[in-house]
Amino acid sequence: MRQSQLFTKTRREIPADEESRNAQLLIRAGFVHKEMAGVYTFLPLGLRVLDNIAQVVREEMNELGAQEIRLTTLQDKELWDKTGRWSDVVIDDWFKTKLANQTEVGLGLTHEEPLTNLLSQYVNSYKDLPLLIYQIQSKFRNELRAKSGLLRGREFLMKDLYSFARNQKEHDQVYNQVAKAYDKIFKRLGLGDRTYRTFASGGSFAKFSDEFQTLTEAGEDTIYLDYDKKVAVNKEVYTDEVLKELGLKRDQLNEVKAAEVGNIFSLGTKYSKPLGLNFVDDNGHEQNVIMGCYGIGISRLMGVIAECFADDKGLVWPAVVAPFNVHLVRLGDSPAVVKAAEELYTILTKNGGGVLYDDRDESAGTKFADADLIGIPYRLVISDKTLESKKYELKSRTGRDAVLLNKDELLKKLA
Amino acid sequence: MRQSQLFTKTRREIPADEESRNAQLLIRAGFVHKEMAGVYTFLPLGLRVLDNIAQVVREEMNELGAQEIRLTTLQDKELWDKTGRWSDVVIDDWFKTKLANQTEVGLGLTHEEPLTNLLSQYVNSYKDLPLLIYQIQSKFRNELRAKSGLLRGREFLMKDLYSFARNQKEHDQVYNQVAKAYDKIFKRLGLGDRTYRTFASGGSFAKFSDEFQTLTEAGEDTIYLDYDKKVAVNKEVYTDEVLKELGLKRDQLNEVKAAEVGNIFSLGTKYSKPLGLNFVDDNGHEQNVIMGCYGIGISRLMGVIAECFADDKGLVWPAVVAPFNVHLVRLGDSPAVVKAAEELYTILTKNGGGVLYDDRDESAGTKFADADLIGIPYRLVISDKTLESKKYELKSRTGRDAVLLNKDELLKKLA
C-alpha cells in the first residue's frame, strides 16, 4: 500500500485522554481511534494486525477440529434466566436494551447459554460427541473503569471456544489438547517465553481454572510465578493450602504483573443441565453433556503485544501479526530513485509478504521516525546513495545497523 | 470437511415460527439458527457462505482503492446530537443502552457520524482527498416487524462504504465508479440479470438516490421496472413528474416485488458541516467535504440468493458463494468404496475448491435428499457401481442428469 494514500497519519503528541501506553502508541501510529473509554475503532493498519492475530488463532482452532460459527450479539433473556445469569447481581457488567415491543435483550458478553441451547437441537446420541465449536466475535462488557487501552474493553474482539464431551475423562483430554493449542498460539505470536499457565479459581465444577498470563507491567493481574517450574498462581488462590497442593513454595515465587491473554474453564454440567443439553449414552441412558470454555482476547492481545515489544521509538510488531512485512522508504524524488522504488514496490507487493511504500514528500527524518513509530519488521531504504552503490539498505526494526544487500539477497531475505 | 463431523443436521420439517422461505430452507439445511425474530446465528455452512459473499464485496471495494476499517457498535450520543440524529423521532429504530455511569450510548445502525468525526482528525488539505473508506460489520436496527428471514434483520451484517470528495464533480465521479463496482458485485454473485438500478428518493442533497433491487417475490419493496431500458423506479418516487423527468412511460413499466440489496446516496455536506469535516482547498479557502454513502447488505444477500435460486428440493448456491464446491457422496461401506472415497477426498481437499464429504452411514435416499437441500454446486457419487465402471458420477445441483467421468476429466472439471 502507498503511504501517500493511507488516510491515517502519525502524530507526535500523546493523546491527552489516554493513560495506557498501548493505546497512546496505537493512536499516535494511526492503528486505532478512541470512540470512548474501552471502545476503539480499528483503522487500516490496526485492522490488519487484528485480522492477523485472529487468523493465527483460527488456524490453531481448525487444527483442533473445531468448527467456526458466529453467534449473535442480541441475547434472549429467557435463556439466561434458565441459568440464573440474567440478574445484574450475578453478572454485573451486562449491557441491556429493549426490542421495540419492550422485551428486554442483552448484549453478548459470553455465549454459553445460546450455544448450549442451540446444540440441544443437534446433539442426541453419544455418536454426536465430542464437539468443539468456536467463534471470533465482538463482546460487550459494561466495565466501570476502562483505562488500560486495548487491555480492557467495553467492546472487544474475542475468540471463544466451547467443548462438549461425553464424560469427565473425555473432557479432560479435550481440555489438555486445547491448552496445548494455546501454548502454540502464544508461541506463534511471539509471546511464548513470557506467557505462563496460571492456576486461578475454578468455579463450581473444578478446583482450578487455567489462565494464560503474559508478563507486562501494564497487566491488571498480579500473579506469583515460579520461573523454574514455569508455573504461576493467581493472587485470588494464593493461599498456603493451594501452594501446598501444587507443590509450590512461597520463597520460590515472584510477585509480577501480568495480562490474562487466555483462560480455560471446566464447566461440568453447569449449562447443559438447566438448558437440557443431553445425550443418550451407549447403554441407552440419558446424560448431561460435560462442557468447557476457552477464551482468547484477540484485541487485548494486540494491546499486550504493543506493550511487550514497543521501545522508546514506537511499536515493534512480530512478523506474524505485523500490518506489512516491509516498510519501503523512498528518500528524495530524483527520477532514478522514483523509478527504482516503484519497481521494487511492484515486485515486493507480489513476493514480499506485504509492503507499505512511503512515497510521500517528507524528509528522511520524518520518514524514519514514522517507520519506527509504526513498527513494521523491515525498513528498506532507496535513495540516490543506495542506487549509486547498487545495493538496498535493509534494517530490521529492532536491529541497530542496516545491511546493504543486492537485489537477489534482498528478495531471498524477504521471501 | 467430513459430514459425519459437522455438528449440524438437516431436518425435514419446516420450523413452525418461520414464515419466510429463505429462513425455512436455511434452518432446515443447517446454515442458520434463529435466536429471535430478525436475529440469526450463522452455523458452519452458513458462515462459509456469509464469508464468501463478504469476500467478493471486499475484493471489489479494494479494487476501488477503498481502505477497510472496523468502527464500533457502541455509539457516542454527543456525535449524533450534533447532526440531530440521536432523537428517536428522527431515527425510529435505535437500540440504546447505558454505560455503568448512566451515560446513554446507542448501537450502531449506520456510521456516518463516527467516521466523519474520525476523519476530521486526519483530513486537513485538498491533498488528503478524495478518500473511500469502508467496513464490514454487524449493524443493529430495532425493527418493529422482522418476518422476512435474512431479508430484514434486527442484527445483520453490512458493508458500508463512505466517500469523501473535494467538490461535487469529484463526488459524482466517485459515485459512478462505486455504482459500476456494485454492478460487478451483483454479477459475480449470480444476481446480475435480475438486479436493477432503481431511482429512489434522494434526501436533502440529491433529487434521487440509487437502489440496487433484486427481483424476488420475497422482496419487501415494490418497484416499477422498464425491462428494455433496464431501469426501475421505487414506489416512493413513482409520480408523473418523476417519470417524465426520467423519460419513462407508465405503460412500459411493470410492477414487481424486489429486495434492496444495495443503495448509494449523495450526502453533500449533511454530516461534514455539523461535525466539522473541512479541508483547505488549493486557493487556501476552507471548505466542507462532500460525502456519499454506499451500503450492501451481506447477510441479506445470503437470504436473497437463497430465495432466487432455491427449488423444491432445497437450496442452490452459485459457485462463488457456495460453502463447498463439491459434495462427495459415498454410497455403501465396502472397503473398496471407502478407500476410493477417502483417496478422492484427500485429492479434492487440495484441488477441488472445497469438499463436503458425506461419510455417514445413511441410505442413498437420505444422502441425496440432504445434498439437494444443502445445495452445493456439484454432487460426486462413489459407489460399488461407479467403481465397477471405473468412472465417477458427477451431477450439477441444477442439472437433470449425472455424467460419468474418468479421474482426469473429473479433476479438470472441478479445478
PDB file of N, CA and C in Angstrom, chain A residues 212-241:
ATOM      1  N   PHE A 212      -3.848 -18.013  31.043  1.00  0.00           N
ATOM      2  CA  PHE A 212      -2.575 -17.826  30.353  1.00  0.00           C
ATOM      3  C   PHE A 212      -2.237 -16.356  30.540  1.00  0.00           C
ATOM      4  N   GLN A 213      -1.196 -16.120  31.336  1.00  0.00           N
ATOM      5  CA  GLN A 213      -0.851 -14.763  31.749  1.00  0.00           C
ATOM      6  C   GLN A 213       0.465 -14.346  31.088  1.00  0.00           C
ATOM      7  N   THR A 214       0.433 -13.201  30.427  1.00  0.00           N
ATOM      8  CA  THR A 214       1.639 -12.671  29.791  1.00  0.00           C
ATOM      9  C   THR A 214       2.238 -11.577  30.676  1.00  0.00           C
ATOM     10  N   LEU A 215       3.528 -11.719  30.973  1.00  0.00           N
ATOM     11  CA  LEU A 215       4.175 -10.756  31.857  1.00  0.00           C
ATOM     12  C   LEU A 215       4.256  -9.389  31.187  1.00  0.00           C
ATOM     13  N   THR A 216       3.712  -8.382  31.831  1.00  0.00           N
ATOM     14  CA  THR A 216       3.827  -6.995  31.383  1.00  0.00           C
ATOM     15  C   THR A 216       3.422  -6.092  32.535  1.00  0.00           C
ATOM     16  N   GLU A 217       4.159  -5.004  32.682  1.00  0.00           N
ATOM     17  CA  GLU A 217       3.852  -4.050  33.749  1.00  0.00           C
ATOM     18  C   GLU A 217       2.465  -3.450  33.559  1.00  0.00           C
ATOM     19  N   ALA A 218       1.972  -3.494  32.315  1.00  0.00           N
ATOM     20  CA  ALA A 218       0.658  -2.915  32.019  1.00  0.00           C
ATOM     21  C   ALA A 218      -0.481  -3.842  32.447  1.00  0.00           C
ATOM     22  N   GLY A 219      -0.141  -5.078  32.797  1.00  0.00           N
ATOM     23  CA  GLY A 219      -1.169  -6.053  33.137  1.00  0.00           C
ATOM     24  C   GLY A 219      -1.971  -5.644  34.358  1.00  0.00           C
ATOM     25  N   GLU A 220      -3.217  -6.068  34.417  1.00  0.00           N
ATOM     26  CA  GLU A 220      -4.071  -5.718  35.549  1.00  0.00           C
ATOM     27  C   GLU A 220      -4.077  -6.808  36.611  1.00  0.00           C
ATOM     28  N   ASP A 221      -3.426  -7.945  36.317  1.00  0.00           N
ATOM     29  CA  ASP A 221      -3.410  -9.048  37.277  1.00  0.00           C
ATOM     30  C   ASP A 221      -2.078  -9.128  38.012  1.00  0.00           C
ATOM     31  N   THR A 222      -2.136  -9.628  39.235  1.00  0.00           N
ATOM     32  CA  THR A 222      -0.918  -9.947  39.974  1.00  0.00           C
ATOM     33  C   THR A 222      -0.844 -11.457  40.091  1.00  0.00           C
ATOM     34  N   ILE A 223       0.287 -12.017  39.664  1.00  0.00           N
ATOM     35  CA  ILE A 223       0.446 -13.465  39.772  1.00  0.00           C
ATOM     36  C   ILE A 223       1.744 -13.770  40.512  1.00  0.00           C
ATOM     37  N   TYR A 224       1.831 -14.989  41.038  1.00  0.00           N
ATOM     38  CA  TYR A 224       3.012 -15.446  41.775  1.00  0.00           C
ATOM     39  C   TYR A 224       3.642 -16.551  40.946  1.00  0.00           C
ATOM     40  N   LEU A 225       4.823 -16.257  40.440  1.00  0.00           N
ATOM     41  CA  LEU A 225       5.411 -17.072  39.388  1.00  0.00           C
ATOM     42  C   LEU A 225       6.670 -17.792  39.856  1.00  0.00           C
ATOM     43  N   ASP A 226       6.700 -19.084  39.579  1.00  0.00           N
ATOM     44  CA  ASP A 226       7.917 -19.870  39.773  1.00  0.00           C
ATOM     45  C   ASP A 226       8.600 -19.982  38.404  1.00  0.00           C
ATOM     46  N   TYR A 227       9.671 -19.208  38.211  1.00  0.00           N
ATOM     47  CA  TYR A 227      10.322 -19.162  36.900  1.00  0.00           C
ATOM     48  C   TYR A 227      10.879 -20.529  36.491  1.00  0.00           C
ATOM     49  N   ASP A 228      11.394 -21.277  37.469  1.00  0.00           N
ATOM     50  CA  ASP A 228      11.989 -22.574  37.146  1.00  0.00           C
ATOM     51  C   ASP A 228      10.926 -23.575  36.707  1.00  0.00           C
ATOM     52  N   LYS A 229       9.868 -23.647  37.465  1.00  0.00           N
ATOM     53  CA  LYS A 229       8.813 -24.616  37.142  1.00  0.00           C
ATOM     54  C   LYS A 229       7.891 -24.104  36.034  1.00  0.00           C
ATOM     55  N   LYS A 230       8.054 -22.838  35.656  1.00  0.00           N
ATOM     56  CA  LYS A 230       7.212 -22.222  34.621  1.00  0.00           C
ATOM     57  C   LYS A 230       5.724 -22.360  34.934  1.00  0.00           C
ATOM     58  N   VAL A 231       5.393 -22.085  36.173  1.00  0.00           N
ATOM     59  CA  VAL A 231       4.000 -22.176  36.576  1.00  0.00           C
ATOM     60  C   VAL A 231       3.721 -21.023  37.546  1.00  0.00           C
ATOM     61  N   ALA A 232       2.495 -20.543  37.504  1.00  0.00           N
ATOM     62  CA  ALA A 232       2.152 -19.397  38.338  1.00  0.00           C
ATOM     63  C   ALA A 232       0.804 -19.614  39.022  1.00  0.00           C
ATOM     64  N   VAL A 233       0.577 -18.793  40.035  1.00  0.00           N
ATOM     65  CA  VAL A 233      -0.664 -18.857  40.796  1.00  0.00           C
ATOM     66  C   VAL A 233      -1.249 -17.453  40.822  1.00  0.00           C
ATOM     67  N   ASN A 234      -2.522 -17.344  40.483  1.00  0.00           N
ATOM     68  CA  ASN A 234      -3.162 -16.034  40.534  1.00  0.00           C
ATOM     69  C   ASN A 234      -3.358 -15.614  41.983  1.00  0.00           C
ATOM     70  N   LYS A 235      -3.281 -14.328  42.223  1.00  0.00           N
ATOM     71  CA  LYS A 235      -3.438 -13.791  43.583  1.00  0.00           C
ATOM     72  C   LYS A 235      -4.696 -14.347  44.258  1.00  0.00           C
ATOM     73  N   GLU A 236      -5.752 -14.568  43.479  1.00  0.00           N
ATOM     74  CA  GLU A 236      -7.043 -14.975  44.055  1.00  0.00           C
ATOM     75  C   GLU A 236      -7.009 -16.363  44.698  1.00  0.00           C
ATOM     76  N   VAL A 237      -6.010 -17.188  44.346  1.00  0.00           N
ATOM     77  CA  VAL A 237      -5.914 -18.512  45.007  1.00  0.00           C
ATOM     78  C   VAL A 237      -4.540 -18.686  45.682  1.00  0.00           C
ATOM     79  N   TYR A 238      -3.912 -17.563  45.986  1.00  0.00           N
ATOM     80  CA  TYR A 238      -2.561 -17.600  46.560  1.00  0.00           C
ATOM     81  C   TYR A 238      -2.657 -17.846  48.070  1.00  0.00           C
ATOM     82  N   THR A 239      -2.922 -19.089  48.457  1.00  0.00           N
ATOM     83  CA  THR A 239      -3.038 -19.443  49.881  1.00  0.00           C
ATOM     84  C   THR A 239      -2.069 -20.585  50.177  1.00  0.00           C
ATOM     85  N   ASP A 240      -1.739 -20.747  51.445  1.00  0.00           N
ATOM     86  CA  ASP A 240      -0.823 -21.830  51.859  1.00  0.00           C
ATOM     87  C   ASP A 240      -1.359 -23.184  51.409  1.00  0.00           C
ATOM     88  N   GLU A 241      -2.665 -23.355  51.533  1.00  0.00           N
ATOM     89  CA  GLU A 241      -3.292 -24.635  51.181  1.00  0.00           C
ATOM     90  C   GLU A 241      -3.075 -24.945  49.695  1.00  0.00           C
TER      91      GLU A 241
END
